[in-house]
Structure formats: C-alpha cells, structure tokens
Amino acid sequence: MMDWEALRGQFHLPKGVIYLDGNSLGPMPRAVPVRVGDVMEEWADLLIRGWNEGDGGGGWMGWPGRIGDRIARLIGAAEGTVTVGDTLSIRVYQAVASALHLAGPERAVVLSDEGNFPSDLYMAEGLVSTLGRGELRVVPPEAVMDALTEEVSVLMLTQVDYRTGRMHDMAALDRAAKAKGIVTVWDLAHSAGAHEVDVTAAGADFAVGCTYKYLNAGPGAPAFIYVRPELQDRVRPALAGWLGHARPFAFELGYAPGEGIDRMRVGTPPVLQLAALDAALDVWDAVDMGQLRARSLALSGRFASAVAARCPTLTPALAPDVPRGSQVSLRHPEGYAIVQALIARGVIGDFRAPDILRFGFTPLFLSEADVDAAVAHLAEVMEREEYAQDRFRTRRAVT
C-alpha cells in the first residue's frame, strides 16, 4: 500500500486550511522552490548558454519532450508522443485544427457537449469561423454517442465535466467515433493526475491537458499535447511555430515541420514554469494510479454520503450511478455565498455558475480527517445560514 502520509508531507499546506480545490489549482510541492531556484541560478550564471548547457549540461531546449515523456506515463502514452509548452487553449486549437485537416474537407462538424470547458468551445467556434466552413455542434453529455453521425468530422470532449464531475467512457466513445471515421480530441484537464487514463488503449487521436490542477505545477503552468504515433508525421500544425520547424536555427523563411511530436511545439519553452512542473512530477514517481483512484473514490464517497445525511438542502449534481472524476459537485441557489462562507472557515472549494459548489479530492494530500472536518464545517454553514451575510454574496473576479 502507498504511504499517503509521506506523500502529504511533500506538499506545502497552510496551517488551518482544508484544501478541496486541487482540481482547480494544486498546492505547491515542497521541492518546487528549490528546483526553480536552481534553474534561476543557472540563468544567472550561464545566461543564454543555458539553452545548451543548463540542466546539468543537457540544456533547457529539450525540456518540452523530456518532461512530456514524464506526463506520458500518467496518461498511458508512449515516449515521444507528448510535448509540453504554451497554454491549454493553444493546445486545443492545435489539436482541433489538425483533426479537421486529417478528417478531410468532405465534412466539417466538430461535435462536443454542454459539459465541455467553455474555452475549448470558444477555440473550436473561432476555428470553424476562421476556416469559413463547418460548424460546432454541442449536445447534452448523455447524447454524445447518438450524435456520432456520418457528417461529424471531429469529436472534441473533456473527459471529466469541469462542473459536475461526470466522466465520459473514453474507450467506448473513441471506438464508436472511429467506426464512423471521426477523429477524436480529448481534454484531460480534469483527468491527468486524477485517475487512470490510457490514451493508447482507448485509441485517442489527440489529447491535451493543463498541469496546474492535479499535477500541481503552479499558476499558469504550461499545457501538454499528445498525438497518436501513427498520425504524428501526417499532422499539419495550424500554428506553425518557430520551434516546431525541422531546423529552427536555420532561420528558413518557409515552414518545414519537425519530426514527430516536435512539430507541435510553438513558442519558446517557459523554462522557470517547466522547472516547477519537473519538480512537481517527482511526486508521481511513487504513485500507483490504481491505488490513487481507489482512495479518491473512497474520500469523495465519504464526503458525498456525509453531506447527504447532514445537509439535505444541497443537491448532488450527479446521480449516484453516474461515473465521476475526482470531485463532488453540489447544487444550491446560494452556492457562491456558501463557498465563500466555507473559505472564511478555512475550507477551500470553489463555485461554478450557475449554482454549483465544487470540491476536489486529491489523495496526495487529503485525509479522512480532512473530509470529516470539511463536512462538519459545511453542515454548520448550512444550519446557521452563515451564507446569508452580505459579505459572502459579493462576487469576486475569480469564483
């Protein structure tokens, strides 16, 4: 069995805080400041030579692929199929544009669902508008399978609904899509580091994800993109960036795509952010994803059962038999104010419009005692109607 207490000790957790928001921004691993500090010293001493000589002589320039291989292990991908850098929205745009090109011009419907993260939908909507053809079609999550028709070219889904936590069956949907010649794009923002993922077994064509949630790499940490090996040399990058060129330092005026996953690189690697991610990934060297998933379900199930017993006015966002990720979402008309009242007590979750209280369960740093204490605080907030105070109803910039 894994030593959960030892894993918890690898994180900086503020005293008096129960953190149930690792699904939005993970806490800082203790190794991160040391690692980032070391790289800052390299920058100070090596200056521009760090691109070739940093990281003990290997150079910073190769980090997107090296660190991508570390993420690949967590999503069931082979080495050489993941690269890291740029933002998740950029990665979504890359993946959907490449998928549309692979699907061909005969059909150009991008199918998604109402549980997809809005930024993904915005990217797809903007892309089809720029291309001047096709459409973005959005259906309820439970209707996706039936919506896989012959006119659909790309299936673009977030595996775990960011609001409710509903989890799609990636393998089943991918099989159904492939049977109709549909290219698949999966957003793993709420999957990578939360539960077992196997993009290889599922047959996913593209997968993207961020690293600042369950992977704990820090605010604004870079995103990753996976491309199925058989497709890598057929992919035409819509964002033909300098570092995706086959010979970036030849400074040729025309674009020639790099080999394999390297062609999905766009901008200059964010070295300090990648250093933080590299350190954060050290935690995962000792993690068995099967055990992590089992404990995640145990902790979230414990929370959900206790809330149902003690807070009857809070409604589960999902039916008990619907597969979910590593979160519990509850509904209440005063959801925002309830979350703010909890935060004032040191229990940090978050709110998603229009009425969802969202709580993430990350076994790397949460215990049964944390869960029980969080439920006790929530019950008191509801019983005393603390959320009715004006100070908890004033909306802040980030909810």
Short mmCIF file of C-alpha atoms in Angstrom, two decimals, residues 8 29 66 95 103 111 160 166 189 200 226 257 277 286 294 301-302 306 314 317 342 347-348 351 359 371:
data_model
loop_
_atom_site.label_atom_id
_atom_site.label_comp_id
_atom_site.label_asym_id
_atom_site.label_seq_id
_atom_site.Cartn_x
_atom_site.Cartn_y
_atom_site.Cartn_z
CA ARG A 8 1.15 14.55 2.03
CA PRO A 29 5.11 20.66 -3.74
CA ARG A 66 11.74 15.16 -21.74
CA ALA A 95 -5.47 19.58 -31.91
CA ALA A 103 -10.68 14.25 -41.42
CA LEU A 111 -19.09 17.64 -32.08
CA VAL A 160 -14.43 14.82 -16.94
CA ARG A 166 -19.38 13.46 -14.92
CA ALA A 189 -7.51 18.81 -17.73
CA THR A 200 -3.19 4.30 -26.15
CA TYR A 226 -0.46 14.11 -27.20
CA PRO A 257 7.51 20.64 -39.91
CA LEU A 277 6.49 21.18 -13.39
CA ALA A 286 5.96 6.90 -6.09
CA ALA A 294 -9.43 3.82 -5.27
CA GLY A 301 -17.74 8.88 -1.45
CA ARG A 302 -17.24 9.52 2.26
CA ALA A 306 -21.97 12.56 4.93
CA LEU A 314 -27.67 20.54 -1.01
CA ALA A 317 -25.10 17.41 -9.37
CA LEU A 342 -16.65 27.91 3.87
CA VAL A 347 -12.30 25.07 3.89
CA ILE A 348 -11.43 25.94 0.29
CA PHE A 351 -18.08 27.76 -7.30
CA PHE A 359 -15.00 20.09 -4.17
CA VAL A 371 -13.06 15.14 4.78
#
